[in-house]
C-alpha positions as semicolon CSV with decimal commas, in nm:
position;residue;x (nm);y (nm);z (nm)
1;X;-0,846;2,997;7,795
2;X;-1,104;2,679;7,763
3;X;-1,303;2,923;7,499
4;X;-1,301;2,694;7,168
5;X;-1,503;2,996;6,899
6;X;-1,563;2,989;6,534
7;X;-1,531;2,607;6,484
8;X;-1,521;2,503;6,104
9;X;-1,876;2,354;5,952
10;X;-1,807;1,965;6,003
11;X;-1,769;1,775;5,643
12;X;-1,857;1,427;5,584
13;X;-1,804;1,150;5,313
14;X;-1,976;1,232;4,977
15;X;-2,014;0,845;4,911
16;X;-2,276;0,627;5,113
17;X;-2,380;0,610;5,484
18;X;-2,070;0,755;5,717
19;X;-1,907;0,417;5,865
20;X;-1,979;0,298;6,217
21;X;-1,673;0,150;6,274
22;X;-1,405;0,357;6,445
23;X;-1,039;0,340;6,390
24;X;-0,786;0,194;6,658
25;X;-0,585;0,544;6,614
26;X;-0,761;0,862;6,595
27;X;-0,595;1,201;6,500
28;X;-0,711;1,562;6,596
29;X;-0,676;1,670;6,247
30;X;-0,966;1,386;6,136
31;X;-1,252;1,593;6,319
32;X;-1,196;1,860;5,968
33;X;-1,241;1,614;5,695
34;X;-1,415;1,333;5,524
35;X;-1,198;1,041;5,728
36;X;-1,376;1,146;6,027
37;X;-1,568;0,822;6,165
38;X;-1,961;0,834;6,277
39;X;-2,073;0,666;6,575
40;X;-2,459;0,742;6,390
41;X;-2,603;0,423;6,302
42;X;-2,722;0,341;5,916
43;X;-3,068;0,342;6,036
44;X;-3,065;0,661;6,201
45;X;-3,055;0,823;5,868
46;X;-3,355;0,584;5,741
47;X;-3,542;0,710;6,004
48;X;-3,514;1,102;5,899
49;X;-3,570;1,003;5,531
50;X;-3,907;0,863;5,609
51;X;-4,025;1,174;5,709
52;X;-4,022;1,353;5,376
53;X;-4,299;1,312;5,110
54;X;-4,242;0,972;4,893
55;X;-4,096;1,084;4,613
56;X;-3,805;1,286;4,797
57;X;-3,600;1,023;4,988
58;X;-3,534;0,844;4,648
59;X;-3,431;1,158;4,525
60;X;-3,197;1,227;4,809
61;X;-3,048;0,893;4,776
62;X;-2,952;0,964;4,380
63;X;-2,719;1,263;4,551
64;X;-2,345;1,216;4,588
65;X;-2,313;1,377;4,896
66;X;-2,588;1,234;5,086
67;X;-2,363;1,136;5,345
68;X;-2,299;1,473;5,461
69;X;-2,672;1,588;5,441
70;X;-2,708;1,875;5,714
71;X;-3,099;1,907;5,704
72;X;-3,397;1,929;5,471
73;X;-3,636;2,283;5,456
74;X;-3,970;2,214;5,365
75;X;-4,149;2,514;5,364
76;X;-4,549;2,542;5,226
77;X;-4,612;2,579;4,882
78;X;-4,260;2,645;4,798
79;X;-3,980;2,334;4,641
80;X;-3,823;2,167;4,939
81;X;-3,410;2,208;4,962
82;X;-3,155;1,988;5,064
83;X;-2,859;2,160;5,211
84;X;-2,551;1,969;5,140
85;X;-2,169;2,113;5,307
86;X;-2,131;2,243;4,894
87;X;-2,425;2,437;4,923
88;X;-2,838;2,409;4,888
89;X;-3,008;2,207;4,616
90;X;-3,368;2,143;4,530
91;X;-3,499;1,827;4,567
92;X;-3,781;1,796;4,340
93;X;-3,970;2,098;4,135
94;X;-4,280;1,981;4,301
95;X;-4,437;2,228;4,605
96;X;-4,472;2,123;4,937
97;X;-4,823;2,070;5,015
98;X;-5,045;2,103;5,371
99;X;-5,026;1,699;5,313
100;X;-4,665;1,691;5,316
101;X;-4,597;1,841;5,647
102;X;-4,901;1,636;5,768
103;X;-4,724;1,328;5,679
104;X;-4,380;1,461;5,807
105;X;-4,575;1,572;6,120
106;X;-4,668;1,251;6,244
107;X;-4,372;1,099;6,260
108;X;-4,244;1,292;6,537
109;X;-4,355;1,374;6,905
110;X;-4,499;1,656;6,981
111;X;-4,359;2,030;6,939
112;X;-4,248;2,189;7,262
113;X;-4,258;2,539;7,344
114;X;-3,978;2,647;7,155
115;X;-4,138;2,459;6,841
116;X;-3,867;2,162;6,876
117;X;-3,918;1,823;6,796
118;X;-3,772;1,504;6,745
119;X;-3,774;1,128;6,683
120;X;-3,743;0,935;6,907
121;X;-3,407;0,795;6,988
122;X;-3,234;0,952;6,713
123;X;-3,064;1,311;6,727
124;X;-3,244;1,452;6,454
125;X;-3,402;1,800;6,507
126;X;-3,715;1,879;6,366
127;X;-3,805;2,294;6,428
128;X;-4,147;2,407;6,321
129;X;-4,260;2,770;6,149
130;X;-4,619;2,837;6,240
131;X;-4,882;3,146;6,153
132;X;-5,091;3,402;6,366
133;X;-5,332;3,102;6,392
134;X;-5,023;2,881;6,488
135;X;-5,066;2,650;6,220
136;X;-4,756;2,471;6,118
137;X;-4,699;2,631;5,774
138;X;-4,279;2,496;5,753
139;X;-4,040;2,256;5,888
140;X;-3,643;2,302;5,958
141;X;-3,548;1,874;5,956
142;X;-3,213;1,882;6,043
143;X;-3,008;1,551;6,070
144;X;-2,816;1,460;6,398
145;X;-2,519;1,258;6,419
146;X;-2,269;1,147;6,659
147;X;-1,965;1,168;6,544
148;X;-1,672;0,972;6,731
149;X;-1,378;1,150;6,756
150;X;-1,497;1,534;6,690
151;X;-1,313;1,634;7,072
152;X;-0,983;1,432;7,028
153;X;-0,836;1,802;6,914
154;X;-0,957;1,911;7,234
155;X;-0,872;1,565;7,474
156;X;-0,588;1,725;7,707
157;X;-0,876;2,036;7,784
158;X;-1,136;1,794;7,885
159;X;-0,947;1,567;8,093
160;X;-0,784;1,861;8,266
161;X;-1,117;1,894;8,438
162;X;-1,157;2,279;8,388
163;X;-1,485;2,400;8,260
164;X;-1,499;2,477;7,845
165;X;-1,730;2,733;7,644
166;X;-1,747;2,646;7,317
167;X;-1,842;2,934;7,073
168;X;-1,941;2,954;6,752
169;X;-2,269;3,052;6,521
170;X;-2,521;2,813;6,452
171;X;-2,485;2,504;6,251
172;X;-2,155;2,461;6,298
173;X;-2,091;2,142;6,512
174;X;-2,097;2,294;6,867
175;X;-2,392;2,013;6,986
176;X;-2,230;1,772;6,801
177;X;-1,893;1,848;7,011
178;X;-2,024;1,854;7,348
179;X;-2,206;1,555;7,320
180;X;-1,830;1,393;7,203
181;X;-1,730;1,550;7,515
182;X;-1,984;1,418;7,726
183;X;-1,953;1,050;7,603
184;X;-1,562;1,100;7,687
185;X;-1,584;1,244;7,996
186;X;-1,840;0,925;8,104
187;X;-1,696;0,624;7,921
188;X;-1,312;0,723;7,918
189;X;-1,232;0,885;8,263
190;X;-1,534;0,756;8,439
191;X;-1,684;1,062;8,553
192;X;-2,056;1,181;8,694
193;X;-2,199;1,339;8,400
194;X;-2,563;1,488;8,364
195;X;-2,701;1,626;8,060
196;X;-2,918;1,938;8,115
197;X;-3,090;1,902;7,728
198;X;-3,368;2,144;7,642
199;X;-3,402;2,101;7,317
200;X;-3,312;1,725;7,344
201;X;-3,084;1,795;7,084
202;X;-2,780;1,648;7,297
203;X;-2,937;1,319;7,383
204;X;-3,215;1,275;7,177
205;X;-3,603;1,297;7,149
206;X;-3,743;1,018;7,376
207;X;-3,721;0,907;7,740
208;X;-3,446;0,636;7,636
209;X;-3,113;0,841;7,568
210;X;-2,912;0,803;7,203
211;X;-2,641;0,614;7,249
212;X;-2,423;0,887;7,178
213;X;-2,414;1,042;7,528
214;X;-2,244;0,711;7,645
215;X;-2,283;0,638;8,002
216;X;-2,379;1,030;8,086
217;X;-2,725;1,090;8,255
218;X;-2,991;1,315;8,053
219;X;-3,232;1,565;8,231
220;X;-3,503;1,673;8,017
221;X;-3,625;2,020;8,075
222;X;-4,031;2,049;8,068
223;X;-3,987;2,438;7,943
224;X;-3,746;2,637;7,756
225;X;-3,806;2,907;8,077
226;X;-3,699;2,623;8,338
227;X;-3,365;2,551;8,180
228;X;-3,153;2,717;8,464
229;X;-3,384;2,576;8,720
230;X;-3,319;2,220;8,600
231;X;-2,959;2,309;8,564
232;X;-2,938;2,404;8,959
233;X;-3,144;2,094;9,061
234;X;-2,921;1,861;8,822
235;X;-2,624;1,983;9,106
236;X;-2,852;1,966;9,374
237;X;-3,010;1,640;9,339
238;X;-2,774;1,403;9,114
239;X;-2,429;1,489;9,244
240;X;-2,263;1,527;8,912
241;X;-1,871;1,622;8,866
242;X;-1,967;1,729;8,530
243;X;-2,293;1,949;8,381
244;X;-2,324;1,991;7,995
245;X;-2,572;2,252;7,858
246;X;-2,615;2,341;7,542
247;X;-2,748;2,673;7,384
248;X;-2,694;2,931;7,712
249;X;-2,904;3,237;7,582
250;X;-3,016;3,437;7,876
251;X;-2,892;3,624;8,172
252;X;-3,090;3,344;8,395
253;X;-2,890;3,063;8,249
254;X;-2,543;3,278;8,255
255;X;-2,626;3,318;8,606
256;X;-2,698;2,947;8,681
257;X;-2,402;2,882;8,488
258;X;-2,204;3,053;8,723
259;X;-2,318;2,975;9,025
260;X;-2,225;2,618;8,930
261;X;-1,878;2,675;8,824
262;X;-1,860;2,845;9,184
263;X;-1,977;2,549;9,336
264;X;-1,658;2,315;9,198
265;X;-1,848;2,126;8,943
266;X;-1,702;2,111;8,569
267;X;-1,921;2,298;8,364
268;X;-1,872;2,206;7,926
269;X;-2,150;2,450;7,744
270;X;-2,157;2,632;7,417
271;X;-2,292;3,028;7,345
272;X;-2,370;3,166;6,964
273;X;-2,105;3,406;6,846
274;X;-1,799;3,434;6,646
275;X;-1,546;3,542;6,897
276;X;-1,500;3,658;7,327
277;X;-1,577;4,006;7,218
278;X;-1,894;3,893;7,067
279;X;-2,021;3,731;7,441
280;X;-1,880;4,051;7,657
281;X;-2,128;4,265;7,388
282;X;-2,423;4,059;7,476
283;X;-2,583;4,200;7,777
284;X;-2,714;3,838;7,903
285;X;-2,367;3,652;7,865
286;X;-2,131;3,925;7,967
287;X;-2,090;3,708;8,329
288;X;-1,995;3,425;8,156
289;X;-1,702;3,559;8,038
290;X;-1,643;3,782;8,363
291;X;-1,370;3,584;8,495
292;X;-1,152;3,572;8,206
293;X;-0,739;3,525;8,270
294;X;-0,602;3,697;7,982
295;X;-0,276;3,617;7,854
296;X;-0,148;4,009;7,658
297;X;0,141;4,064;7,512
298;X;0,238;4,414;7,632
299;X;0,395;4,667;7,496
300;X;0,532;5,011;7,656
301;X;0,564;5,286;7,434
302;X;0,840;5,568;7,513
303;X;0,692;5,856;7,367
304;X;1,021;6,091;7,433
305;X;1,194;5,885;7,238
306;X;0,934;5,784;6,970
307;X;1,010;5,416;6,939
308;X;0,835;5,127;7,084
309;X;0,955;4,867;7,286
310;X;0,824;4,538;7,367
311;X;0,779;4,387;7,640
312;X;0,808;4,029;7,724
313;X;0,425;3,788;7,693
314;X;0,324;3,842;8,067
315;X;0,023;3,683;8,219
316;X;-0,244;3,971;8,370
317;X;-0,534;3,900;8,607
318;X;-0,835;4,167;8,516
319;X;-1,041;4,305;8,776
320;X;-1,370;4,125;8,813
321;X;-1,753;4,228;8,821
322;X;-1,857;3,880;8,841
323;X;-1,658;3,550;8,971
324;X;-1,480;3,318;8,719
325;X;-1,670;3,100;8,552
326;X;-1,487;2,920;8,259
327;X;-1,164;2,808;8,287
328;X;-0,880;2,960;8,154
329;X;-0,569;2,814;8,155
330;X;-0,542;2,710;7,800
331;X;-0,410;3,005;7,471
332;X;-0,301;2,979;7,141
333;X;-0,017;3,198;7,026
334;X;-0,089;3,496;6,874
335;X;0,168;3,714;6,617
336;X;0,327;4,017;6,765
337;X;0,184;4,328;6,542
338;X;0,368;4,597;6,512
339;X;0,257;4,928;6,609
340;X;0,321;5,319;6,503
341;X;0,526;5,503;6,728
342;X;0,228;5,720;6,777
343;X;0,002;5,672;7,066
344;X;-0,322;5,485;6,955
345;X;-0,621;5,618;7,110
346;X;-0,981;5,488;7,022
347;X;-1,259;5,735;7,043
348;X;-1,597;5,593;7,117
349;X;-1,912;5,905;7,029
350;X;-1,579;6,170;7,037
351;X;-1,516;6,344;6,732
352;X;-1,200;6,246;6,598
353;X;-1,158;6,585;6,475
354;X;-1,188;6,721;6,806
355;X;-0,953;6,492;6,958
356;X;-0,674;6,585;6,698
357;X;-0,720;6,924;6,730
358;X;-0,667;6,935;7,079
359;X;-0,335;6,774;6,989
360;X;-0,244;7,001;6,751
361;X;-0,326;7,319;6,925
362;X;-0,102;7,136;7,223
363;X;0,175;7,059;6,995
364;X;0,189;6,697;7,017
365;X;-0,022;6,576;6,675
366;X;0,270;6,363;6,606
367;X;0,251;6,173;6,958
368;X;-0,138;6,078;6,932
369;X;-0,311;5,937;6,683
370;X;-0,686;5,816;6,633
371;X;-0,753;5,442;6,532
372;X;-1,106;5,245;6,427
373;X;-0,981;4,914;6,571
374;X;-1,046;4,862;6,901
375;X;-0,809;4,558;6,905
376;X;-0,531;4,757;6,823
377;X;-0,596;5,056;7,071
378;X;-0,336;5,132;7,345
379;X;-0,637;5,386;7,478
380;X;-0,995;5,413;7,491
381;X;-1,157;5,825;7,544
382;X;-1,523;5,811;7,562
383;X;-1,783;6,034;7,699
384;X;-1,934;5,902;8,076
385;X;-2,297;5,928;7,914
386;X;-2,222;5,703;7,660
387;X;-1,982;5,467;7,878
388;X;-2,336;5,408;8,117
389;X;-2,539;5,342;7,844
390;X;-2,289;5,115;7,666
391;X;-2,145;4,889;7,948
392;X;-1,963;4,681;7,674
393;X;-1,757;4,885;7,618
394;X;-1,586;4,838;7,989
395;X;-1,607;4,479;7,903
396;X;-1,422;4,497;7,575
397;X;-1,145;4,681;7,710
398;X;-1,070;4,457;8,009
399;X;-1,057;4,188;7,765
400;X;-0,777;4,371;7,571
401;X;-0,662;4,526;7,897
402;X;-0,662;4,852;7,723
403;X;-0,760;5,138;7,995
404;X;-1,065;5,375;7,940
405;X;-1,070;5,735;7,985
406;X;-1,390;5,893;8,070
407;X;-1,467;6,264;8,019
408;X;-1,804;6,407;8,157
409;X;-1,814;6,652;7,816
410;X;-1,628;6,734;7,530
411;X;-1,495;7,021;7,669
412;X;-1,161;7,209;7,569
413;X;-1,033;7,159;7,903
414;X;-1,177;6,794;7,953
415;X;-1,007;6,698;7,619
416;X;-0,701;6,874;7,699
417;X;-0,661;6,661;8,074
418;X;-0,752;6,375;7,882
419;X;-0,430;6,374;7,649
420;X;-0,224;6,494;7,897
421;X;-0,321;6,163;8,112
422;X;-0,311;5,940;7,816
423;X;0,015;6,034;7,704
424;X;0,133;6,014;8,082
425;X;0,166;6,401;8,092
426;X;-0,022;6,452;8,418
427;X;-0,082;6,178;8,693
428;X;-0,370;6,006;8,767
429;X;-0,496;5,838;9,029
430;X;-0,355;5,777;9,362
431;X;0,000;5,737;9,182
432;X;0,145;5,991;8,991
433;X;0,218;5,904;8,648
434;X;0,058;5,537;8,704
435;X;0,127;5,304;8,433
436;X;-0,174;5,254;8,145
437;X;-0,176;4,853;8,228
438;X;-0,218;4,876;8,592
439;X;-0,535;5,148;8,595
440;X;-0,798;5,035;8,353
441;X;-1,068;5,272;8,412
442;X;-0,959;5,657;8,459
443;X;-1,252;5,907;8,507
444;X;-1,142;6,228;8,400
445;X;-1,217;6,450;8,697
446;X;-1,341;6,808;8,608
447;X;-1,308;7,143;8,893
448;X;-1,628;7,066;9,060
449;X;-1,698;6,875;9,376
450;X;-1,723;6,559;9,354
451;X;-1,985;6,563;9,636
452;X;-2,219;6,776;9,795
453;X;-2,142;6,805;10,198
454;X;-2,324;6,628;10,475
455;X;-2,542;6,761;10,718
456;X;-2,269;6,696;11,008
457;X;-1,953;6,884;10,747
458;X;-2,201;7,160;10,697
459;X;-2,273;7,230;11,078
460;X;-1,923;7,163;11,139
461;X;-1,789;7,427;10,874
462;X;-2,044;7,649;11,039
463;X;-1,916;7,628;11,382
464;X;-1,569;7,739;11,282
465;X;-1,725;8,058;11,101
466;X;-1,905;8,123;11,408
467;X;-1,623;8,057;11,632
468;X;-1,409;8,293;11,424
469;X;-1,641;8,553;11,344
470;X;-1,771;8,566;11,723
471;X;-1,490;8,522;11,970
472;X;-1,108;8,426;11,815
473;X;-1,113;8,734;11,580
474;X;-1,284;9,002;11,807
475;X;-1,197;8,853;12,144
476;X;-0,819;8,728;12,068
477;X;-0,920;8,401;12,221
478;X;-0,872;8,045;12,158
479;X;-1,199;7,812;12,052
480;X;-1,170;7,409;12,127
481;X;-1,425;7,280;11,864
482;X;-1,628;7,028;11,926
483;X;-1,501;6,630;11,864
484;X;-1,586;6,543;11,509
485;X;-1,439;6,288;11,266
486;X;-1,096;6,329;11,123
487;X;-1,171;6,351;10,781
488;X;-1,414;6,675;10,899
489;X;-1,172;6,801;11,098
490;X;-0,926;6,796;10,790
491;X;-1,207;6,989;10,629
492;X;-1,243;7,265;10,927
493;X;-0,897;7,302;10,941
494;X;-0,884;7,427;10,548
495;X;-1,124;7,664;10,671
496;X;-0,992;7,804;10,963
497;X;-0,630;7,839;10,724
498;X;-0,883;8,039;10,471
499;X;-0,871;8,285;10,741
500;X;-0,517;8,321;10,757
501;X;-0,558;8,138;11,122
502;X;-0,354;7,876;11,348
503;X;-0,504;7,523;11,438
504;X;-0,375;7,253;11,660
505;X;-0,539;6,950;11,704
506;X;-0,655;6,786;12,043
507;X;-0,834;6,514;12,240
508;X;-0,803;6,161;12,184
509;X;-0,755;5,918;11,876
510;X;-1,107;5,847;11,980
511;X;-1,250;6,193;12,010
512;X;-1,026;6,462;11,805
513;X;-1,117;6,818;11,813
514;X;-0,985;7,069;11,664
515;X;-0,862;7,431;11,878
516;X;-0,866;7,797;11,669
517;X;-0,596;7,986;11,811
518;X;-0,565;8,357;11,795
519;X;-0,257;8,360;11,562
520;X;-0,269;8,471;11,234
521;X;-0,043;8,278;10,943
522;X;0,228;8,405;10,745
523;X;0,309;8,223;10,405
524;X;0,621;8,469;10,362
525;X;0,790;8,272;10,606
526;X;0,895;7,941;10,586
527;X;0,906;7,764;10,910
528;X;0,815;7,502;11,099
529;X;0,463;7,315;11,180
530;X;0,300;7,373;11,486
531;X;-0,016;7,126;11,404
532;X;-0,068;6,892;11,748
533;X;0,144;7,106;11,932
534;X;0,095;7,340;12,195
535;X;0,151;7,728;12,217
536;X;0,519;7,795;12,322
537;X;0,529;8,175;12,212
538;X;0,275;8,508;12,225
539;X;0,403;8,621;11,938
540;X;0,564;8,390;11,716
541;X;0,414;7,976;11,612
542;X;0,410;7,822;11,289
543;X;0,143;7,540;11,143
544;X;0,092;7,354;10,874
545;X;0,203;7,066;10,738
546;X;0,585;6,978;10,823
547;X;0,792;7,208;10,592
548;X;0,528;7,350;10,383
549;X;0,644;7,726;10,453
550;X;0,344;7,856;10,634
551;X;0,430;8,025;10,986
552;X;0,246;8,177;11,244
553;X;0,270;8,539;11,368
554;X;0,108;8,765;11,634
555;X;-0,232;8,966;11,450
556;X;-0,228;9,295;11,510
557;X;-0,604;9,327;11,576
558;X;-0,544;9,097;11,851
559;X;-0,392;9,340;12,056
């Protein structure tokens, strides 16, 4: 799937200013390492020096791997750092005074509401740390480049037109890739890109875009609340083919997100996290990744036997809660592991203990086992208290297309119908037997009613006992019911067989009824069914279902 997580930490040259010219032939592999060419400019990296205290820059400059600076912490009264790709180093044994981050300060605009700043057209991030009085007490200077080249690993993804999530945690390139992504997308295959930048981290502090972006369009956002307003009016207004966002961290923005892949428009953003199953556990991004086509590679396990075979790499569709919203026609390969011939089951708040108990005391502890990786369960069994308060867990499954057993308590007899379903012991389901990768979600039904009856069922249930009780059993007569709704009627009719009593149905498809007869059933007997037909004998009918060995005979108290 377009779902790029984990990206490496970019590295740059150790020696001097990264180059600006790019090569006529660029490789995927140069986005890793120190040949990777810089679009940034020389000056760019003049401009962040000059915001550090006087003595600092010419430090920084003495360092062999000032090339690859990533940013410079200056916190108050504490030795400012340097963080290079090898690690931090201290720039001068001298604190940082108020002075300092004065100076530093006023050569940048001003902070937003997310304490974000810039200079202006350059891509350098400045973040503030303030107090309870909301002084600016630190500053997080971190340098922004462009680098040319970073999404030629990536090139047949973006110009396939389908929408891209990049993950990964923080500070390892994912800006610097999607603003690669947007240049391409504008200057190489000519398309209507916008920019939604909050942070303007993408394009830059300033109303006059870094030339990094290309020919793409920048919309600055006046409020770190009004991102996914501004990324609705960006398709609303601007007709773009292509949105980029950067940094989607709440459930409005997923939802915005979305909508807009919904709408046909490309949609290239990034998310913090290490992997997929990191996104379905947030509670805000879980619709971003709602949609997902999974390619599995399944594997059936014949537990009679106790050997496993496997199945050829087939491509599953998972049910949805939420429309598609990234792309996902795109996979890397992944190794087929190799399983125990024992079924895998991962309990989630369930006792292991209790779990393999209940297999031993049912003779099959060599058929089911209990596993702590989720990724390498053929089962989950969780309790339906926990599964309500832990939605994720729904989420996580789907994406491994494992299934999910739900018991309402940890009951002997609950745990008991659980194995027997997992192991594909007892049906499930509309489908006996149903196969584990075609039912994903199996509630583990105990001997209570699902429902309490309606109003109309529980006047209906009482006119048959009346009817019964009043006239067919002391009168020997015949009672037409009143026209109710099939599914009732398939309820009164259960009743009137409690009473060991014939039924046939009558009226129209519109209005059925439902007629007691004065003939009493015999399950002794098999015979025929006399449901929907009429009374051919005084002594003798059957009724039922067709060849369910229930007839009818004549009750002696109706004589």
């Amino acid at each position: 799937s377009h779902f790029i997580s984990s990206l490496r930490p970019p590295r740059f040259p150790r020696n001097g200013i990264p180059c600006t010219a790019s090569p006529e032939i660029r490789r995927p592999s140069d986005r890793f390492y120190g040949s990777s060419p810089s679009t940034s400019r020389p000056e760019d990296l003049n401009l962040f020096l000059e915001l550090l205290p006087l003595t600092l820059p010419r430090e920084l400059y003495l360092h062999s791997e000032i090339g690859g600076l990533i940013e410079v912490v200056m916190d108050l009264g504490r030795k400012p750092l340097a963080r290079f790709p090898s690690g931090d180093w201290v720039i001068s044994e001298q604190p940082i005074a108020q002075e300092d981050l004065r100076h530093a300060i006023s050569k940048v605009g001003e902070f937003s509401d997310d304490n974000r700043s810039g200079i202006d057209r350059s891509l350098h991030r400045i973040s503030a740390i303030r107090n309870r009085k909301m002084q600016i007490i630190g500053l997080t200077c971190r340098v922004g480049r462009a680098v040319g080249g970073s999404a030629e690993i990536i090139r047949d993804l973006v110009e396939d037109g389908g929408s891209i999530l990049v993950i990964g945690p923080p500070g390892v390139g994912k800006t610097t890739l999607i603003r690669e992504i947007a240049r391409m997308l504008a200057d190489e295959f000519w398309k209507r890109v916008v920019i939604v930048d909050t942070s303007n981290e993408i394009g830059g502090d300033g109303d006059v875009p870094h030339a990094g972006i290309g020919r793409a369009r920048r919309m600055q956002v006046p409020n770190v609340n009004m991102q996914h307003g501004v990324m609705i009016e960006a398709i609303e207004n601007h007709m773009p083919e292509t949105i980029i966002i950067d940094e989607i961290g709440t459930e409005l923005e997923a939802l915005a997100a979305s909508t807009i892949a919904q709408r046909g428009v490309q949609l290239v953003g990034t998310a913090h996290g290490m992997t997929i199953e990191n996104i379905i556990k947030n509670p805000y991004l879980q619709i971003l990744v709602g949609g997902i086509e999974s390619v599995t590679l399944g594997e059936t396990s014949d537990l009679t036997n106790n050997d496993i075979t496997s199945s050829e790499i087939e491509s599953s569709k998972d049910d949805k809660d939420h429309p598609r919203t990234w792309s996902t026609n795109w996979s890397t390969s992944v190794p087929v592991m190799t399983r125990s011939s024992r079924m895998q089951v991962y309990t989630y708040k369930i006792l292991e203990a209790d779990l393999l108990q209940v297999a031993k005391v049912m003779g099959l502890e060599d058929v089911i086992d209990v596993t702590d990786d989720i990724g390498t369960a053929e089962a989950i069994l969780a309790s339906s208290s926990e599964i309500r308060q832990n939605p994720w867990i729904r989420g996580v499954a789907k994406f491994h297309h494992v299934p999910v057993f739900v018991i309402k308590s940890n009951t002997m007899a609950q745990m008991v119908k659980a194995v027997r379903m997992i192991l594909g012991l007892e049906s499930f389901g509309p489908t006996p037997k149903k196969a584990l990768n075609e039912c994903l979600d199996i509630e583990i039904e105990d001997d209570e009613p699902k429902r309490k009856p309606s109003l109309e069922e529980i006047d209906a249930l009482e006119e048959v006992r009346l009817a019964i009780e009043y006239i067919v059993i002391p009168g020997g007569e015949p009672v037409e019911l009143l026209p109710r709704r099939s599914e009732i009627i398939a309820r009164q009719l259960e009743l009137v067989q409690s009473y060991q009593l014939a039924a046939e149905k009558s009226g129209s498809d519109q209005n059925p009824r439902l007629q007691i007869l004065p003939l009493r059933l015999n399950t002794k007997k098999p015979s025929k069914s006399t449901i929907g037909r009429k009374k051919t004998s005084p002594t003798s009918m059957s009724t039922g279902d067709s060849g369910n060995g229930i007839s009818v005979t004549k009750a002696s108290y109706f004589s």
